[in-house]
Coordinates of C-alpha atoms in Angstrom, one line a residue:
M112 CA 73.2 96.0 96.4
S113 CA 72.0 100.1 96.2
D114 CA 70.6 100.9 92.6
Q115 CA 71.9 104.5 93.3
P116 CA 75.1 105.3 91.3
M117 CA 77.8 104.9 92.7
P118 CA 80.6 108.2 93.1
L119 CA 83.5 106.8 91.1
S120 CA 80.8 105.3 88.7
G121 CA 83.1 105.2 85.4
V122 CA 86.6 105.7 86.8
R123 CA 89.1 103.0 85.2
V124 CA 91.8 101.8 88.1
L125 CA 94.9 99.9 87.7
D126 CA 96.4 98.3 90.7
V127 CA 99.6 96.9 89.9
S128 CA 100.8 97.3 94.0
T129 CA 101.3 94.6 96.0
I130 CA 100.8 93.6 99.8
L131 CA 98.6 96.4 101.3
A132 CA 99.1 100.6 101.5
G133 CA 98.3 100.1 97.2
P134 CA 95.7 97.1 97.1
L135 CA 93.8 98.6 100.0
C136 CA 93.9 102.4 98.6
C137 CA 93.1 100.2 95.8
Q138 CA 89.6 98.2 97.3
I139 CA 88.4 102.0 98.7
L140 CA 88.0 103.0 95.0
G141 CA 86.6 99.9 93.9
D142 CA 84.0 100.0 96.9
F143 CA 82.9 102.9 95.8
G144 CA 82.1 102.0 92.5
A145 CA 85.6 102.4 90.0
D146 CA 86.5 99.9 87.4
V147 CA 89.5 98.1 89.6
V148 CA 91.8 96.4 86.7
K149 CA 94.3 94.0 89.1
I150 CA 97.6 93.6 87.5
E151 CA 99.2 90.1 89.4
H152 CA 102.6 88.2 87.7
P153 CA 101.0 85.2 86.4
V154 CA 102.9 82.6 88.3
H155 CA 103.3 84.2 91.5
G156 CA 101.0 86.5 92.3
D157 CA 100.4 89.4 94.6
N158 CA 102.3 87.5 97.8
M159 CA 99.3 89.5 100.2
R160 CA 97.7 86.2 98.5
G161 CA 99.6 84.4 100.9
H162 CA 99.2 86.4 103.9
G163 CA 96.8 85.8 106.8
A164 CA 95.1 82.8 107.1
S165 CA 93.1 80.7 104.6
K166 CA 90.2 78.8 104.1
D167 CA 90.6 75.1 103.0
G168 CA 93.6 76.3 101.0
V169 CA 91.5 80.2 100.3
P170 CA 93.6 82.6 101.7
L171 CA 91.1 84.8 103.5
W172 CA 92.6 88.4 103.4
W173 CA 92.8 88.4 99.3
K174 CA 89.0 88.1 99.6
E175 CA 88.4 91.5 101.2
I176 CA 91.4 92.8 100.0
S177 CA 91.2 92.2 96.6
R178 CA 86.9 92.7 96.5
N179 CA 85.3 94.6 93.9
K180 CA 88.5 94.3 91.3
R181 CA 89.2 92.7 88.2
A182 CA 91.8 89.9 88.1
V183 CA 94.8 90.3 85.4
A184 CA 97.6 87.8 85.3
L185 CA 100.3 89.4 83.1
D186 CA 104.5 89.9 83.1
L187 CA 105.4 93.7 83.1
K188 CA 109.0 92.5 82.6
A189 CA 108.8 90.0 79.4
P190 CA 108.3 90.4 76.1
G191 CA 105.7 92.6 75.2
G192 CA 103.8 92.8 78.6
A193 CA 105.6 96.6 79.0
E194 CA 103.4 97.4 75.6
V195 CA 100.1 95.8 77.3
F196 CA 100.6 97.6 80.2
R197 CA 100.7 100.8 78.2
R198 CA 97.7 100.2 75.8
L199 CA 95.8 99.3 79.0
A200 CA 97.3 102.6 81.1
A201 CA 96.4 105.1 77.9
E202 CA 93.1 104.3 78.5
V203 CA 91.9 104.0 82.5
D204 CA 92.5 107.2 84.7
I205 CA 94.2 105.8 87.8
V206 CA 97.6 103.8 88.1
V207 CA 98.8 102.9 91.7
E208 CA 101.8 101.0 92.0
N209 CA 104.2 100.6 94.8
F210 CA 107.6 99.2 93.4
R211 CA 111.1 100.5 93.7
P212 CA 112.1 103.9 92.1
G213 CA 113.3 103.8 89.3
T214 CA 111.6 100.1 88.4
L215 CA 109.0 101.6 86.3
E216 CA 110.8 103.4 84.4
R217 CA 113.8 100.0 83.3
W218 CA 110.8 99.1 82.2
G219 CA 110.2 102.3 80.1
L220 CA 106.4 102.9 81.8
G221 CA 108.0 106.0 83.1
P222 CA 106.0 109.2 84.1
D223 CA 107.1 111.0 81.2
V224 CA 105.7 107.8 79.4
L225 CA 102.3 106.9 80.8
L226 CA 101.7 110.7 81.0
A227 CA 102.9 111.1 77.0
D228 CA 100.3 108.5 76.3
N229 CA 97.3 109.4 78.1
P230 CA 97.9 113.2 79.5
G231 CA 95.0 113.2 82.0
L232 CA 96.7 109.6 83.8
V233 CA 97.4 110.3 88.0
L234 CA 99.7 108.0 88.3
A235 CA 100.4 107.0 92.4
R236 CA 103.6 106.1 93.7
L237 CA 103.8 104.7 97.4
T238 CA 106.9 104.2 98.2
G239 CA 108.5 102.7 101.5
F240 CA 110.4 106.4 101.4
G241 CA 109.8 108.5 99.0
Q242 CA 110.5 108.6 95.1
T243 CA 113.7 111.2 96.3
G244 CA 115.6 111.5 99.1
P245 CA 119.0 109.0 100.1
Y246 CA 116.5 106.4 101.5
A247 CA 114.1 106.4 98.5
G248 CA 115.9 103.2 97.4
R249 CA 115.9 101.2 100.4
P250 CA 113.2 98.3 100.5
G251 CA 110.3 99.8 102.1
F252 CA 107.8 98.0 104.9
G253 CA 105.2 99.4 107.3
T254 CA 107.1 97.6 110.5
L255 CA 110.3 100.7 109.0
A256 CA 107.8 103.5 108.6
E257 CA 106.2 102.1 112.3
A258 CA 109.9 102.4 113.8
M259 CA 111.4 105.5 112.2
S260 CA 107.8 107.7 112.4
G261 CA 108.0 108.0 116.4
F262 CA 105.2 105.4 117.0
A263 CA 107.2 102.8 117.9
D264 CA 109.3 104.7 120.4
A265 CA 105.8 106.0 121.9
T266 CA 104.2 102.8 122.8
G267 CA 104.7 100.4 125.3
E268 CA 104.9 100.2 128.6
A269 CA 108.0 102.9 130.6
D270 CA 110.5 100.7 131.4
G271 CA 109.6 97.9 128.6
P272 CA 111.0 97.8 125.3
P273 CA 109.7 99.7 122.3
T274 CA 105.9 98.0 120.1
L275 CA 105.4 97.6 117.0
P276 CA 101.3 96.8 116.0
A277 CA 100.3 93.5 115.3
F278 CA 99.1 94.3 112.2
G279 CA 99.7 96.4 109.3
L280 CA 98.6 100.2 111.3
A281 CA 101.2 102.2 108.6
D282 CA 100.3 100.4 105.3
S283 CA 96.2 100.7 106.0
I284 CA 96.6 104.7 107.3
C285 CA 98.7 105.3 103.5
G286 CA 96.8 103.2 101.4
I287 CA 93.7 105.5 103.4
A288 CA 95.8 108.8 102.5
A289 CA 96.3 106.9 99.3
S290 CA 92.5 107.0 98.7
S291 CA 92.3 110.9 99.3
A292 CA 95.1 112.0 96.8
V293 CA 94.1 109.9 94.5
M294 CA 91.0 111.8 94.1
M295 CA 92.3 114.9 94.8
A296 CA 94.6 114.6 92.1
L297 CA 91.1 113.8 89.9
R298 CA 89.9 116.2 90.5
H299 CA 92.4 118.2 89.5
R300 CA 92.3 116.6 86.4
D301 CA 88.9 117.5 85.6
S302 CA 89.7 121.1 86.6
T303 CA 92.7 121.2 84.4
G304 CA 92.8 118.4 81.9
K305 CA 96.0 117.6 83.0
G306 CA 97.3 114.6 85.2
Q307 CA 100.3 114.2 87.9
V308 CA 102.6 112.0 90.0
V309 CA 101.1 111.8 93.4
D310 CA 104.2 110.3 95.5
L311 CA 103.3 108.8 98.8
S312 CA 105.9 107.2 101.5
I313 CA 104.1 105.0 103.8
L314 CA 106.5 106.9 106.5
E315 CA 104.5 110.2 106.2
P316 CA 100.6 109.6 107.0
I317 CA 101.9 107.4 110.7
M318 CA 104.1 110.2 111.7
T319 CA 100.9 112.7 110.5
A320 CA 99.0 110.1 113.4
V321 CA 101.5 110.1 115.4
G322 CA 101.3 113.8 116.4
P323 CA 103.4 116.9 116.9
A324 CA 106.7 114.9 118.9
P325 CA 108.6 116.8 116.1
T326 CA 107.2 120.2 116.8
Y327 CA 107.4 119.9 120.9
Y328 CA 111.2 118.5 120.1
Q329 CA 111.5 121.8 118.0
Q330 CA 110.2 124.9 120.4
L331 CA 110.8 123.3 123.4
G332 CA 113.2 120.4 123.0
T333 CA 111.4 117.9 124.5
I334 CA 111.5 114.0 123.7
A335 CA 108.6 112.1 125.5
Q336 CA 109.0 108.5 127.2
R337 CA 106.7 105.6 126.4
H338 CA 103.4 105.2 129.3
G339 CA 101.8 102.7 128.2
N340 CA 98.8 103.0 128.2
R341 CA 98.5 106.2 130.2
S342 CA 98.0 109.5 128.0
T343 CA 100.8 112.9 129.3
N344 CA 97.7 115.4 127.7
N345 CA 95.0 113.9 130.3
A346 CA 94.1 111.5 133.4
P347 CA 92.6 108.5 133.5
R348 CA 93.5 107.5 130.8
N349 CA 93.8 103.7 130.4
T350 CA 92.0 100.2 130.3
Y351 CA 90.9 98.9 133.8
R352 CA 91.2 94.8 134.8
T353 CA 87.1 93.9 136.1
A354 CA 86.2 91.7 138.6
D355 CA 85.6 89.2 135.6
G356 CA 89.2 89.0 134.4
A357 CA 88.0 91.6 131.5
W358 CA 89.1 95.0 130.2
V359 CA 87.6 98.0 129.2
A360 CA 89.3 101.1 128.7
V361 CA 88.3 104.8 130.4
S362 CA 89.2 108.0 128.1
T363 CA 88.5 111.4 130.3
S364 CA 90.0 113.8 127.1
A365 CA 86.8 116.3 127.9
Q366 CA 87.0 118.0 131.5
R367 CA 83.0 117.3 131.9
I368 CA 83.9 113.5 131.5
A369 CA 86.5 113.5 133.8
E370 CA 84.6 114.9 136.4
R371 CA 81.4 112.0 135.8
V372 CA 84.2 109.6 136.3
L373 CA 85.8 110.7 139.9
T374 CA 82.4 111.1 140.9
L375 CA 80.7 108.4 140.0
V376 CA 84.4 106.1 141.8
G377 CA 83.3 107.6 145.2
H378 CA 86.3 110.6 144.5
P379 CA 84.2 114.1 143.9
E380 CA 86.7 115.9 146.3
V381 CA 89.3 115.9 143.9
I382 CA 87.5 118.0 141.7
E383 CA 88.1 121.2 143.5
E384 CA 91.3 121.0 143.7
D385 CA 93.3 122.7 141.3
W386 CA 95.3 120.9 139.6
F387 CA 92.2 119.0 138.1
A388 CA 91.2 122.0 135.9
T389 CA 93.8 121.0 133.1
G390 CA 94.2 117.5 131.7
S391 CA 98.6 118.2 131.8
G392 CA 97.4 118.7 135.6
R393 CA 95.5 116.0 136.4
A394 CA 98.3 113.5 134.3
E395 CA 100.0 114.5 136.8
H396 CA 98.3 112.9 139.1
V397 CA 97.9 109.8 137.6
E398 CA 98.5 107.6 140.3
L399 CA 96.0 109.1 142.5
L400 CA 93.5 109.0 139.4
D401 CA 94.8 105.4 138.6
A402 CA 94.4 104.2 141.4
Y403 CA 90.9 105.3 142.2
V404 CA 89.1 104.4 139.2
G405 CA 91.0 101.0 138.9
D406 CA 90.3 100.1 142.5
W407 CA 86.2 101.0 141.2
I408 CA 86.7 98.8 138.1
A409 CA 88.0 95.9 139.9
E410 CA 85.5 95.5 142.6
R411 CA 82.6 94.6 140.0
E412 CA 82.0 92.2 136.8
R413 CA 82.2 94.6 133.4
T414 CA 78.4 94.5 132.4
E415 CA 77.7 96.1 135.5
V416 CA 81.1 98.3 135.0
L417 CA 79.5 99.5 131.6
D418 CA 75.8 100.0 132.0
V419 CA 76.5 102.4 135.2
F420 CA 79.2 105.0 133.5
E421 CA 76.9 104.7 130.7
K422 CA 73.9 105.7 132.3
A423 CA 76.8 108.6 134.0
G424 CA 78.1 109.9 130.7
A425 CA 81.0 108.9 131.5
A426 CA 83.3 107.8 128.5
I427 CA 84.0 103.7 128.1
A428 CA 84.6 101.1 126.2
P429 CA 85.0 97.4 126.4
V430 CA 88.3 95.7 125.4
Y431 CA 87.1 93.1 122.3
D432 CA 88.5 90.8 120.9
A433 CA 87.4 89.5 116.9
R434 CA 85.0 86.9 118.9
D435 CA 83.9 89.8 120.9
I436 CA 83.3 92.3 117.0
T437 CA 81.5 89.7 115.6
Q438 CA 78.7 90.3 118.5
D439 CA 78.7 93.8 118.9
P440 CA 74.5 95.0 118.5
H441 CA 75.9 98.3 117.8
I442 CA 78.5 97.1 115.1
K443 CA 75.6 94.7 113.8
E444 CA 72.8 97.4 113.5
T445 CA 74.9 99.9 111.4
Q446 CA 76.3 97.1 109.2
M447 CA 80.3 97.7 110.3
L448 CA 80.7 94.1 108.9
L449 CA 78.5 92.5 106.5
E450 CA 78.3 89.3 104.9
V451 CA 78.5 88.4 101.3
D452 CA 78.5 85.9 99.1
D453 CA 82.3 84.4 98.0
P454 CA 82.2 81.3 95.2
D455 CA 84.9 79.4 97.2
V456 CA 84.0 79.9 100.8
G457 CA 79.8 80.9 101.3
P458 CA 78.7 83.3 103.2
L459 CA 82.0 85.8 104.5
L460 CA 82.1 88.2 107.0
Q461 CA 84.6 91.4 105.7
H462 CA 84.3 95.1 106.6
N463 CA 82.0 97.1 105.0
V464 CA 82.7 100.1 103.3
M465 CA 84.3 102.5 104.8
W466 CA 82.0 105.6 105.4
R467 CA 77.9 105.6 104.4
M468 CA 77.2 108.0 101.8
S469 CA 73.6 108.9 102.0
E470 CA 73.2 109.6 97.5
S471 CA 75.8 107.8 96.1
P472 CA 76.1 104.7 98.8
G473 CA 79.6 102.1 98.0
S474 CA 79.4 98.2 98.0
I475 CA 80.4 95.4 97.7
R476 CA 80.1 93.7 94.2
F477 CA 81.9 90.6 93.9
T478 CA 85.4 88.9 96.1
G479 CA 88.4 88.4 95.4
R480 CA 88.7 86.3 91.9
A481 CA 91.4 84.1 91.0
L482 CA 94.7 85.1 89.6
G483 CA 94.4 86.1 85.5
Q484 CA 90.1 85.0 86.4
D485 CA 89.7 88.0 84.0
T486 CA 92.7 88.8 81.8
H487 CA 90.8 88.0 78.5
E488 CA 88.0 90.2 79.7
V489 CA 89.7 93.1 80.0
L490 CA 92.7 92.5 77.0
R491 CA 89.4 92.3 74.5
E492 CA 88.0 95.6 76.5
S493 CA 91.2 97.3 75.4
G494 CA 90.6 95.5 71.6
Y495 CA 92.9 93.0 71.5
S496 CA 92.0 90.4 69.5
D497 CA 91.2 86.8 70.6
S498 CA 94.3 85.4 68.3
E499 CA 96.8 88.1 69.3
I500 CA 95.4 86.8 73.8
A501 CA 96.5 83.3 72.7
E502 CA 99.6 84.1 71.5
L503 CA 100.0 86.7 74.9
T504 CA 99.1 83.3 76.9
D505 CA 101.4 81.0 75.0
A506 CA 104.5 83.3 75.6
G507 CA 103.5 83.8 79.1
V508 CA 102.6 87.7 79.2
V509 CA 99.4 86.7 80.3
R510 CA 97.8 84.5 81.6

């Protein structure tokens, strides 16, 4: 861990969100020094504790998504629970929540109440479809956003079904976007003294990531079809199987790269064709170009293919599984993955903080905590006496 100050040192955050988008936002804030307090139900905890694989009953994903967060168990619906939350929220900079619209208001914890208590508060509200509109009250999950954003329709083989990702893509994009949004709101607060509500849906960030399909439809009346791993913007662009049964991915977004690839695979003559001069022109001849590249790669083992492409300055990458990722020399040397000490499982490999900063780097200070591990400590910091904490514990309000 570096001795350099972290950029969010002194920023206090209440994470009262669940599952993935909100918790990832708060993980990022915690990674860069914010004091994040994770609020969970005293009995059920965050459902994220039950997501993914476990080792000896220890949830491994939880150890990453809740790292650098102190764990407080608090029942917001219990008599007295909302008052405890108000007291905590009055002393922090950021609250991140993802209840259905109207839930906080029903508990007497709406923006009007929280901002009256703490005028400089940034309240980030992450939901499936936002706080307003005809879908606001619907349950919202990343899968629904992946379907409605155009992602699923654009993904998969031309003659196959729309394809969903096998991981939390929409939630993760939303969580990363939310970390940027709250920093903008915090910058505004620091300039003006005024807090605000950040309304962010899971749907909108992934719609942006999918690209300008709505613009194309509005201007041109076109609706793109699925093309598998191919692109309508350039060619060749695909995954190709090598002689030893491995896979590689080739991209030729830049004209110069496309010329190098076709020269490398023994077909420099196509470079002189008029259609080869643009990405869209090459995409119209994708069958021909894919055959040239695919046939060449299929005759060679992956090691040779990667070596020859690299020497030629052509863009290629191996298709990795989890084992490959952990063994890659670049990923190792740049510490994209980092082994950290965990009290339950020992040395634990995790994704490192998401970016490097030369003057104020982030760090992993501790892994995800046990349910309610820091409740008493946090309440004492907010002025609760030991007897008051005991009363709240006996009543089931906290754990």
